[in-house]
Coordinates of C-alpha atoms in Angstrom, one line a residue:
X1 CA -9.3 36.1 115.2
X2 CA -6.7 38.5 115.2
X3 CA -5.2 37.5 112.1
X4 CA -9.1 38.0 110.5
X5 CA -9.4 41.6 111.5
X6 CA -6.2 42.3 109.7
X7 CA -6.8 40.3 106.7
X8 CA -10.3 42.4 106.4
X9 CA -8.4 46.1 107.0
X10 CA -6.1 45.1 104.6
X11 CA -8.8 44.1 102.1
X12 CA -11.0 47.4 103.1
X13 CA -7.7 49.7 102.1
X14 CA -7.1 48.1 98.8
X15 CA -10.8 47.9 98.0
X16 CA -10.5 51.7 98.8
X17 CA -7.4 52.2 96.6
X18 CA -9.3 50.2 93.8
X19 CA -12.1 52.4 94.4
X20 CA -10.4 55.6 94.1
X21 CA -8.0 54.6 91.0
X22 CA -10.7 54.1 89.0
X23 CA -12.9 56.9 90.2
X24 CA -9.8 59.1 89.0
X25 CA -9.2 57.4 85.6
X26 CA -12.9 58.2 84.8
X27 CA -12.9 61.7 85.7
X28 CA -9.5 61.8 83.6
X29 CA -11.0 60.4 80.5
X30 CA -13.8 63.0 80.4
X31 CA -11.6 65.8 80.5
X32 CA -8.9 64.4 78.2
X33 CA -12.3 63.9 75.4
X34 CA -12.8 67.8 76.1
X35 CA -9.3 68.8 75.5
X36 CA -9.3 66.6 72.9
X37 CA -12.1 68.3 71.3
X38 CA -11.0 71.7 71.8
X39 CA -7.5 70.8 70.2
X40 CA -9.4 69.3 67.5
X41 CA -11.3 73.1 67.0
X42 CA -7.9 74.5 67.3
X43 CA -6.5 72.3 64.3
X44 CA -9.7 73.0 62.0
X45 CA -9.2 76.5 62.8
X46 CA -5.2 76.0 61.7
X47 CA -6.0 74.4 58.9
X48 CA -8.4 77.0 57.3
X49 CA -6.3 80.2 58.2
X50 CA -3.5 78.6 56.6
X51 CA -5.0 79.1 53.1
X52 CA -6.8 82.8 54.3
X53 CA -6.2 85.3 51.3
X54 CA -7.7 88.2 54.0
X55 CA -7.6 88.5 57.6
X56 CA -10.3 90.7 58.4
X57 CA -10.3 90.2 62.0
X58 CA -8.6 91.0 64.1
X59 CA -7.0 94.1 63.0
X60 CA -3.4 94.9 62.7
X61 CA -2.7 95.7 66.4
X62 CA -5.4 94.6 69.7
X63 CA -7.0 91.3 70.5
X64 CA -10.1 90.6 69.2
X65 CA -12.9 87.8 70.1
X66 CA -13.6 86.8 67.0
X67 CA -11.4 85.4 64.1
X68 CA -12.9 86.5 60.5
X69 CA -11.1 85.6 56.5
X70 CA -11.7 85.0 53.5
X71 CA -10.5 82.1 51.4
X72 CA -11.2 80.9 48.1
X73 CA -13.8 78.4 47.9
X74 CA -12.5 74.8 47.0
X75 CA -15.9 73.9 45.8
X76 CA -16.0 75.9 42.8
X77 CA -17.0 75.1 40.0
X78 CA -16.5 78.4 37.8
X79 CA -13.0 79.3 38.9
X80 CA -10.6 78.0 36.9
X81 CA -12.2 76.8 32.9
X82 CA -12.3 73.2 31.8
X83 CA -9.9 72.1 30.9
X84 CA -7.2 75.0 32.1
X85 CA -5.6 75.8 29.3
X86 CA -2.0 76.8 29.7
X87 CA -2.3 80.3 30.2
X88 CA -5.1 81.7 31.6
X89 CA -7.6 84.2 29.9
X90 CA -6.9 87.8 30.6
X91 CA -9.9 88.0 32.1
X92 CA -9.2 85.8 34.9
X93 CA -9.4 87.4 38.5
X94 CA -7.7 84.9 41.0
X95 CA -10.0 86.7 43.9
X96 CA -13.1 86.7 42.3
X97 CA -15.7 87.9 44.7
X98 CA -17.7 84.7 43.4
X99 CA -15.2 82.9 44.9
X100 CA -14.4 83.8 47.9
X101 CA -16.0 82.7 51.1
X102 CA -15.6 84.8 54.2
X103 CA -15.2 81.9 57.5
X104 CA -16.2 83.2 61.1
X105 CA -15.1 81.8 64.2
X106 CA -16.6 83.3 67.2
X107 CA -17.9 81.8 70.8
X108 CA -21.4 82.2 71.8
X109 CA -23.0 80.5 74.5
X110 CA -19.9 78.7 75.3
X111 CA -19.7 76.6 71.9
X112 CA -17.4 77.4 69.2
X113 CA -19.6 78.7 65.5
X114 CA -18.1 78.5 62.4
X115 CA -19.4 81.0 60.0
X116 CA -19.3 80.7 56.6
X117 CA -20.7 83.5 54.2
X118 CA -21.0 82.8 50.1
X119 CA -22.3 84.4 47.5
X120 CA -24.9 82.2 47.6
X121 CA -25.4 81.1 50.8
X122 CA -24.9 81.2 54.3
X123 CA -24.0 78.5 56.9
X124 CA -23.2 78.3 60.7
X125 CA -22.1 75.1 62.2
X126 CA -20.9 74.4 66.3
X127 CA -17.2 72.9 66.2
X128 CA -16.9 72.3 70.1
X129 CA -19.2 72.9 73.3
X130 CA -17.7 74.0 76.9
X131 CA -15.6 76.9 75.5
X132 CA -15.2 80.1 77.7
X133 CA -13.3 81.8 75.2
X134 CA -11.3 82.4 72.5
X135 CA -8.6 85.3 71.7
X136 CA -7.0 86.2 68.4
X137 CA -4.4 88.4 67.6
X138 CA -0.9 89.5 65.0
X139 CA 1.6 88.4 66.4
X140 CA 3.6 90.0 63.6
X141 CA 2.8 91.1 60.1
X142 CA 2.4 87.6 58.9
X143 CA 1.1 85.4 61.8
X144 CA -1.8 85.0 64.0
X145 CA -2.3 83.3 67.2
X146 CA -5.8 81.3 68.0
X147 CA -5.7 80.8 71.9
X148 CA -9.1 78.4 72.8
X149 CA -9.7 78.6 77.1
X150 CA -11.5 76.4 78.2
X151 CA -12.4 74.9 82.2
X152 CA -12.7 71.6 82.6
X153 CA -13.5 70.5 86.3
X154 CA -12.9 73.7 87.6
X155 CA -9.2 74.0 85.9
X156 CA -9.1 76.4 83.2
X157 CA -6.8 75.6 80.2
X158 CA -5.9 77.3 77.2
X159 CA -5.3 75.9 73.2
X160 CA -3.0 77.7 71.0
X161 CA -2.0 78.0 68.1
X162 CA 0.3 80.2 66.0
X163 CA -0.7 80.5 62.0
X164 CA 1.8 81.7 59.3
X165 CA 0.2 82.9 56.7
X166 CA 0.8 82.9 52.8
X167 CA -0.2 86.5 51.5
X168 CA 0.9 89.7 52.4
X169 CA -1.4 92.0 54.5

């Protein structure tokens, strides 16, 4: 009788310890899939700031909220003639204004927007949810840090990223 009580505590506790392990690995899960997400906004943002022509914001010295640039557009068609001939005319302008797109990041109602400003058009597209901020700033004259804060059951972490940028300012 004695030896069935035990053999039922014993079973209770690791039932517990089953219990809890698993409750824990599930709450883990769904906050690795945030951070995962908001590294994933971080590297999209990395990616297009690397090929920026223009920072427009922030400017030289503060922090601002909202990351702005402009960037040639990869989609077109009218920049360079077909074929390219070996030199190119006189007339060519590497920063057309046709072709430049001007790219906004900025947080509003805790998602991340993309911007994106053409000649032509406009767009706006949410990269990740659950965001409670995002900072940008110089670090020096040719870098920029992107620092993504976000809180994910209750803990609040931050995303950054340092971008080294190709132009002179």
């Amino acid at each position: 009788m004695l030896s069935m009580a035990v053999i039922f505590v014993v079973l209770g506790l690791t039932a517990t310890l089953v219990w809890d392990y698993s409750r824990s690995l599930r709450q883990g899960a769904g906050r690795d899939t945030l951070l995962e997400a908001v590294e994933l906004g971080a590297e999209r943002i990395r990616s297009e700031l690397c090929s920026a022509v223009e920072v427009t914001v922030p400017a030289t010295a503060g922090v601002s909220d909202t990351l702005a640039f402009w960037r040639i557009d990869p989609s077109s068609a009218t920049r360079l003639p077909s074929p390219p001939p070996a030199t190119p005319p006189s007339s060519w302008d590497p920063y057309n204004p046709t072709d430049m797109l001007l790219v906004t990041y900025s947080i509003s109602s805790q998602e991340l927007l993309r911007t994106v400003d053409g000649p032509t058009a406009t767009s706006q597209e949410r990269v990740c949810d659950n965001l409670q901020g995002l900072t940008a700033e110089f670090v020096d004259d040719r870098t920029v840090r992107v620092v993504l804060n976000v809180q994910v059951k209750g803990y609040f972490s931050k995303v950054a990223t340092e971008v080294p940028l190709w132009v002179e300012r």
